[in-house]
Amino acid sequence: MKSQQPLLSVRELCVDYITESGDVRAVNSVSFDIMPGEVFGLAGESGCGKSTVAFSVARLHKPPAYISGGEILFKGENILHFDDERLRSYRWRQASVVFQSAMNALNPVLRMEEQFCDVLIAHNPGLTRYEAIKRAQELLAIVDIHPSRLKDYPHQFSGGMRQRLVIAIAMALNPELLIMDEPTTALDVVVQREILQKVYALKEKFNFSILFITHDLSLMVEFCDRIGIMYAGELIEVAPSKAILTAPLHPYTRGLGNSFPPLHGPKTVLEGIPGTPLNLLEVPVGCRFQARCAKVHDRCRQEYTALAEIRPGQQAACHLYADGLADDELASEPLIFAQAAGC
Ligand SMILES: Nc1ncnc2c1ncn2[C@@H]1O[C@H](COP(=O)(O)OP(=O)(O)OP(=O)(O)O)[C@@H](O)[C@H]1O
Ligand SMILES: [Mg+2]
């Protein structure tokens, strides 16, 4: 899976929203890499900036959002410098998206055949309609839908099937990166898992990379190789997915894990995270998590802290480590959730 060159390299990305109350920095200096064939997850509370990152990576952000700093390198090319033509081929051939609102992404008045042909022919001008339909049939088979259903309209499919149709369209041009933002949130847990297993099997077969966003930490740990945790617009921890549960470094990551009820094992009292998410119009000096952190100390209120490698392959943005203040509990004790999940 790993190779030397990342497929995607997000470097110190900053995204602002222009609002009546002033500019809101929704994403602040976020950096991460996704390797070829890797599944990278982004997790964090609602409003922490996950979708803003995903939209930026697809270059689908629109005003009032604007990218105020940083680079997004796809195979070394900065996508922020792409012109319209280059962007068109980037969006389907290189990076393809399945968003939160994917259920509404299908055109209700067109048969599925038209919707597949539109994408395929627009991006392959030499393709005949017959060839496009053949390819559409193959794509449907990949997501376990009978090719004859190409004649149907979106409303004739169940929610889970519509979601698989959207995934099939997203895969129409064999993208190298699939961006999935809450792709299955509207579906029940069984269908959700089935669809993700299908996507994972496709990833194994075609070796594309995935940027995966979901609120469900257990799904994320199951499907991702590495996970980035965001808090108030910043990436505060990046780790192999199992380490997020068993050996979290940042107090927020620990709190996030402890906010999930275990499925097995004895009943436990959930600790949760005290306080409320930060108002991005009132960002404090120093660490953004300081008001909610049980381990806060003076430096946290004075100095910004960037991501730094604390363990091999595991980065955190927290002063505790540089200051030698991390206790064993924070550095090594497994979470309640992780114990219950048998990690
Ligand atoms: N159009 C907009 N105008 C102003 N602020 C916005 C706009 N869209 C998003 N924001 C702000 O940007 C921040 C990040 O939003 P974003 O949608 O990226 O969060 P998220 O992590 O995807 O949340 P969720 O888990 O609820 O989907 C939030 O504070 C949000 O209020
Ligand atoms: Mg979102």
Coordinates of C-alpha atoms and ligand atoms in Angstrom, one line a residue:
M1 CA 0.0 0.0 0.0
K2 CA 2.7 2.5 0.9
S3 CA 4.9 4.2 -1.6
Q4 CA 7.2 7.1 -1.1
Q5 CA 5.2 9.8 -2.9
P6 CA 1.9 10.8 -1.3
L7 CA -1.1 11.0 -3.7
L8 CA -2.5 14.0 -1.9
S9 CA -0.5 16.4 0.2
V10 CA -2.4 19.1 2.0
R11 CA 0.0 21.7 3.3
E12 CA -0.9 24.4 5.9
L13 CA -4.4 24.8 4.4
C14 CA -6.3 27.8 5.6
V15 CA -10.0 28.4 4.6
D16 CA -12.0 31.4 5.7
Y17 CA -15.7 32.2 5.5
I18 CA -16.7 35.8 5.0
T19 CA -19.6 36.5 7.3
E20 CA -21.4 39.7 8.5
S21 CA -19.7 39.3 11.8
G22 CA -16.3 39.2 10.2
D23 CA -14.0 36.6 8.6
V24 CA -14.2 33.2 10.2
R25 CA -11.1 31.0 9.9
A26 CA -12.9 27.6 9.6
V27 CA -9.7 25.6 8.7
N28 CA -6.4 26.8 10.2
S29 CA -3.0 25.5 8.9
V30 CA -4.2 21.9 8.3
S31 CA -1.5 19.5 6.9
F32 CA -1.8 15.8 6.1
D33 CA -0.8 13.3 3.4
I34 CA -2.8 10.5 1.8
M35 CA -0.7 7.7 0.3
P36 CA -1.8 5.7 -2.8
G37 CA -4.3 3.1 -1.7
E38 CA -4.6 4.5 1.7
V39 CA -7.9 5.2 3.5
F40 CA -7.5 8.4 5.6
G41 CA -10.3 9.5 8.0
L42 CA -11.2 12.9 9.3
A43 CA -13.1 13.0 12.6
G44 CA -14.2 15.6 15.1
E45 CA -17.3 17.4 16.4
S46 CA -19.8 19.0 14.2
G47 CA -18.5 22.3 12.8
C48 CA -14.8 21.5 13.3
G49 CA -14.1 22.0 9.5
K50 CA -14.2 18.4 8.1
S51 CA -16.5 19.2 5.1
T52 CA -14.6 22.5 4.5
V53 CA -11.4 20.5 4.0
A54 CA -13.2 17.9 1.8
F55 CA -14.7 20.7 -0.4
S56 CA -11.3 22.4 -0.7
V57 CA -9.6 19.1 -1.7
A58 CA -12.3 18.7 -4.4
R59 CA -11.9 22.4 -5.2
L60 CA -15.7 22.7 -4.9
H61 CA -15.6 25.4 -2.2
K62 CA -17.7 28.4 -3.2
P63 CA -18.1 31.9 -1.7
P64 CA -18.4 32.9 1.1
A65 CA -15.6 30.3 1.6
Y66 CA -12.2 31.1 0.2
I67 CA -8.8 29.5 0.5
S68 CA -6.6 32.0 2.3
G69 CA -3.4 30.0 2.5
G70 CA -1.6 26.8 1.9
E71 CA -1.3 24.3 -0.9
I72 CA -3.2 21.2 -2.0
L73 CA -0.7 19.0 -3.9
F74 CA -2.1 16.1 -6.0
K75 CA 0.8 14.0 -7.2
G76 CA 3.0 17.1 -6.6
E77 CA 0.8 19.5 -8.6
N78 CA -0.9 22.3 -6.7
I79 CA -4.6 22.0 -7.5
L80 CA -5.2 25.6 -6.4
H81 CA -3.4 26.7 -9.6
F82 CA -5.5 24.6 -12.0
D83 CA -7.5 26.4 -14.7
D84 CA -11.1 25.4 -15.5
E85 CA -10.1 22.8 -18.1
R86 CA -7.5 21.1 -15.8
L87 CA -10.0 21.3 -13.0
R88 CA -12.6 19.4 -15.0
S89 CA -10.3 16.4 -15.6
Y90 CA -9.1 16.6 -12.0
R91 CA -12.6 16.4 -10.5
W92 CA -13.7 13.2 -12.2
R93 CA -10.6 11.4 -13.3
Q94 CA -8.3 12.1 -10.4
A95 CA -10.6 13.0 -7.4
S96 CA -14.2 12.2 -7.2
V97 CA -16.7 13.0 -4.4
V98 CA -19.6 11.5 -2.6
F99 CA -21.0 14.1 -0.3
Q100 CA -23.4 14.2 2.7
S101 CA -26.3 15.1 0.5
A102 CA -25.5 12.4 -2.1
M103 CA -29.1 11.2 -1.9
N104 CA -30.1 14.4 -3.6
A105 CA -27.2 14.4 -6.1
L106 CA -29.2 12.4 -8.7
N107 CA -31.4 14.2 -11.1
P108 CA -35.0 13.0 -10.3
V109 CA -36.3 13.5 -13.9
L110 CA -33.6 11.6 -15.8
R111 CA -33.3 7.8 -16.1
M112 CA -30.1 6.5 -14.6
E113 CA -28.8 5.6 -18.1
E114 CA -28.8 9.3 -19.0
Q115 CA -27.0 10.3 -15.9
F116 CA -24.2 7.8 -16.4
C117 CA -23.9 8.6 -20.1
D118 CA -23.8 12.3 -19.4
V119 CA -20.7 11.9 -17.2
L120 CA -19.0 9.3 -19.3
I121 CA -19.5 11.0 -22.7
A122 CA -18.7 14.5 -21.4
H123 CA -15.3 13.2 -20.2
N124 CA -14.6 10.8 -23.1
P125 CA -15.7 12.7 -26.2
G126 CA -14.7 9.8 -28.4
L127 CA -17.1 7.4 -26.6
T128 CA -20.2 6.2 -28.5
R129 CA -23.5 6.0 -26.6
Y130 CA -23.4 2.2 -27.0
E131 CA -20.0 2.1 -25.3
A132 CA -21.1 4.4 -22.6
I133 CA -24.1 2.2 -21.8
K134 CA -21.8 -0.9 -21.6
R135 CA -19.6 0.9 -19.2
A136 CA -22.6 2.1 -17.1
Q137 CA -23.8 -1.5 -17.0
E138 CA -20.3 -2.6 -15.7
L139 CA -20.4 0.2 -13.0
L140 CA -23.8 -0.9 -11.8
A141 CA -22.7 -4.5 -11.6
I142 CA -19.7 -3.3 -9.4
V143 CA -22.1 -1.9 -6.8
D144 CA -24.4 -5.0 -7.1
I145 CA -27.3 -3.4 -9.0
H146 CA -28.7 -5.3 -12.0
P147 CA -27.8 -3.6 -15.2
S148 CA -31.4 -3.6 -16.4
R149 CA -32.1 -1.0 -13.7
L150 CA -30.4 1.6 -15.8
K151 CA -33.8 2.3 -17.4
D152 CA -35.2 3.4 -14.0
Y153 CA -35.5 6.8 -12.4
P154 CA -33.9 7.6 -9.0
H155 CA -37.2 7.4 -7.1
Q156 CA -37.5 3.8 -8.1
F157 CA -34.5 2.8 -6.0
S158 CA -34.2 2.4 -2.2
G159 CA -32.1 4.9 -0.2
G160 CA -29.2 2.4 0.0
M161 CA -29.4 1.6 -3.7
R162 CA -29.4 5.4 -4.6
Q163 CA -26.3 5.7 -2.4
R164 CA -24.6 2.9 -4.3
L165 CA -25.6 4.6 -7.6
V166 CA -23.9 7.8 -6.5
I167 CA -20.8 5.8 -5.6
A168 CA -20.9 4.0 -9.0
I169 CA -21.1 7.4 -10.8
A170 CA -18.3 8.7 -8.7
M171 CA -16.2 5.8 -9.9
A172 CA -17.1 6.1 -13.5
L173 CA -13.7 7.5 -14.6
N174 CA -11.6 5.3 -12.3
P175 CA -10.6 8.2 -9.9
E176 CA -7.4 7.9 -7.9
L177 CA -8.9 9.6 -4.8
L178 CA -12.5 9.1 -3.6
I179 CA -13.7 11.8 -1.2
M180 CA -16.6 10.5 1.0
D181 CA -18.2 13.0 3.4
E182 CA -20.8 11.3 5.6
P183 CA -21.6 9.1 2.6
T184 CA -24.0 6.8 4.5
T185 CA -25.3 8.9 7.4
A186 CA -28.9 8.8 6.3
L187 CA -28.9 5.0 6.1
D188 CA -29.5 2.4 8.8
V189 CA -26.4 0.9 10.3
V190 CA -26.6 -2.5 8.5
V191 CA -26.9 -0.9 5.0
Q192 CA -24.2 1.6 6.0
R193 CA -21.7 -1.1 6.8
E194 CA -22.6 -3.1 3.7
I195 CA -22.0 -0.1 1.4
L196 CA -18.7 0.7 3.1
Q197 CA -17.6 -2.9 2.8
K198 CA -18.5 -2.7 -0.9
V199 CA -16.4 0.5 -1.3
Y200 CA -13.6 -1.1 0.6
A201 CA -13.6 -4.1 -1.7
L202 CA -13.5 -1.8 -4.7
K203 CA -10.6 0.1 -3.2
E204 CA -8.7 -3.2 -2.8
K205 CA -9.4 -4.1 -6.4
F206 CA -8.7 -0.8 -8.0
N207 CA -6.2 0.6 -5.5
F208 CA -7.6 4.1 -5.2
S209 CA -7.2 6.2 -2.0
I210 CA -10.1 7.4 0.1
L211 CA -10.6 10.5 2.2
F212 CA -13.4 9.4 4.6
I213 CA -15.5 11.6 6.9
T214 CA -18.0 10.3 9.3
H215 CA -19.3 11.0 12.8
D216 CA -19.2 7.3 13.6
L217 CA -15.8 6.7 15.2
S218 CA -16.2 2.9 15.2
L219 CA -16.9 2.8 11.5
M220 CA -14.0 5.1 11.0
V221 CA -11.6 2.9 12.9
E222 CA -12.9 -0.2 11.0
F223 CA -12.4 1.3 7.6
C224 CA -9.4 3.7 7.8
D225 CA -5.7 3.1 7.8
R226 CA -5.0 6.4 9.6
I227 CA -7.2 9.0 11.2
G228 CA -6.9 12.8 11.6
I229 CA -8.8 14.4 14.5
M230 CA -9.9 18.0 14.0
Y231 CA -10.9 20.5 16.7
A232 CA -12.1 24.0 15.9
G233 CA -10.6 24.1 12.5
E234 CA -7.2 22.5 13.4
L235 CA -5.8 19.0 13.0
I236 CA -4.8 18.1 16.5
E237 CA -3.8 14.5 16.1
V238 CA -3.0 12.1 13.3
A239 CA -2.5 8.4 14.0
P240 CA -2.9 4.9 12.8
S241 CA -6.6 4.2 13.3
K242 CA -6.1 1.7 16.2
A243 CA -3.9 4.0 18.1
I244 CA -6.7 6.6 18.1
L245 CA -8.6 4.3 20.4
T246 CA -5.9 2.5 22.3
A247 CA -3.2 5.2 22.7
P248 CA -4.6 8.6 22.0
L249 CA -2.1 11.4 22.6
H250 CA -4.3 14.6 22.6
P251 CA -6.7 15.1 25.6
Y252 CA -9.4 15.9 23.0
T253 CA -8.9 12.6 21.1
R254 CA -9.2 10.8 24.5
G255 CA -12.4 12.7 25.3
L256 CA -13.9 11.9 21.8
G257 CA -13.3 8.2 22.3
N258 CA -14.8 8.3 25.8
S259 CA -17.9 9.9 24.4
F260 CA -18.9 6.8 22.6
P261 CA -20.9 4.1 24.4
P262 CA -19.3 0.7 24.3
L263 CA -21.2 -2.0 22.4
H264 CA -20.0 -4.9 24.6
G265 CA -18.7 -5.4 28.1
P266 CA -19.8 -4.0 31.4
K267 CA -21.8 -0.7 31.6
T268 CA -19.6 2.3 32.0
V269 CA -20.1 5.9 32.8
L270 CA -19.3 8.0 29.7
E271 CA -17.0 10.8 30.5
G272 CA -17.7 13.0 27.4
I273 CA -16.0 16.3 26.9
P274 CA -17.0 19.2 29.2
G275 CA -17.9 22.6 27.7
T276 CA -19.1 23.5 24.3
P277 CA -17.3 23.8 20.9
L278 CA -15.3 26.9 20.3
N279 CA -16.9 30.0 18.7
L280 CA -14.6 30.6 15.7
L281 CA -15.2 34.3 16.0
E282 CA -13.6 34.2 19.5
V283 CA -10.5 32.1 19.1
P284 CA -8.2 32.4 22.1
V285 CA -4.4 32.9 22.0
G286 CA -2.6 29.5 22.4
C287 CA -4.3 26.1 22.2
R288 CA -7.9 26.2 20.9
F289 CA -8.9 23.4 23.3
Q290 CA -7.6 25.1 26.4
A291 CA -11.0 26.0 27.9
R292 CA -12.2 22.4 27.9
C293 CA -8.9 20.6 28.7
A294 CA -8.3 19.0 32.0
K295 CA -4.6 19.1 31.4
V296 CA -4.3 22.8 30.6
H297 CA -1.2 24.7 31.8
D298 CA 0.2 28.2 31.4
R299 CA 1.9 27.6 28.0
C300 CA -1.4 26.4 26.5
R301 CA -2.9 29.9 27.1
Q302 CA 0.1 31.6 25.5
E303 CA 1.5 29.6 22.6
Y304 CA 0.1 28.0 19.5
T305 CA 1.1 24.4 19.2
A306 CA 1.6 22.7 15.8
L307 CA 1.4 19.0 15.0
A308 CA 4.6 17.2 16.0
E309 CA 5.6 13.6 15.8
I310 CA 5.3 12.2 19.4
R311 CA 5.5 8.5 18.6
P312 CA 6.6 6.9 15.3
G313 CA 3.8 7.6 12.8
Q314 CA 1.7 9.4 15.4
Q315 CA 1.5 13.2 15.6
A316 CA -0.3 15.5 18.1
A317 CA -0.5 19.2 18.6
C318 CA -0.2 19.5 22.4
H319 CA 2.2 21.2 24.7
L320 CA 2.1 18.4 27.3
Y321 CA 4.7 16.4 25.4
A322 CA 7.3 19.0 24.8
D323 CA 6.8 20.2 28.4
G324 CA 7.2 16.7 29.8
L325 CA 3.8 16.9 31.5
A326 CA 2.0 14.0 29.9
D327 CA 1.2 11.4 32.4
D328 CA 1.1 7.7 31.7
E329 CA -2.6 7.8 31.7
L330 CA -2.7 10.0 28.7
A331 CA 0.0 8.3 26.8
S332 CA -0.8 4.7 27.3
E333 CA -4.0 3.8 29.1
P334 CA -6.6 2.3 26.6
L335 CA -9.9 4.0 26.4
I336 CA -13.1 2.5 27.8
F337 CA -14.4 2.2 24.2
A338 CA -11.2 0.5 23.0
Q339 CA -11.3 -2.0 25.8
A340 CA -14.9 -2.8 25.1
A341 CA -14.2 -3.2 21.4
G342 CA -11.5 -5.7 22.3
C343 CA -8.6 -3.6 20.9
Ligands
LIG1 N1 -21.5 29.2 4.3 C1 -20.9 29.4 5.5 N2 -20.8 30.6 6.0 C2 -20.2 30.9 7.2 N3 -19.7 29.9 8.0 C3 -19.7 28.7 7.5 C4 -20.3 28.3 6.2 N4 -20.2 27.0 6.1 C5 -19.6 26.5 7.1 N5 -19.3 27.5 8.0 C6 -18.6 27.4 9.3 O1 -17.4 26.7 9.1 C7 -17.1 25.8 10.2 C8 -16.8 24.4 9.6 O2 -17.9 23.9 9.0 P1 -17.9 22.5 8.3 O3 -19.2 22.3 7.6 O4 -16.7 22.3 7.5 O5 -17.9 21.5 9.6 P2 -18.0 19.9 9.7 O6 -16.9 19.5 10.5 O7 -18.1 19.3 8.3 O8 -19.4 19.8 10.5 P3 -20.5 18.6 10.4 O9 -19.9 17.4 11.1 O10 -21.7 19.1 11.1 O11 -20.7 18.3 9.0 C9 -18.3 25.9 11.1 O12 -18.0 26.6 12.2 C10 -19.4 26.5 10.2 O13 -20.2 27.3 11.0
MG2 MG -19.7 18.2 7.4

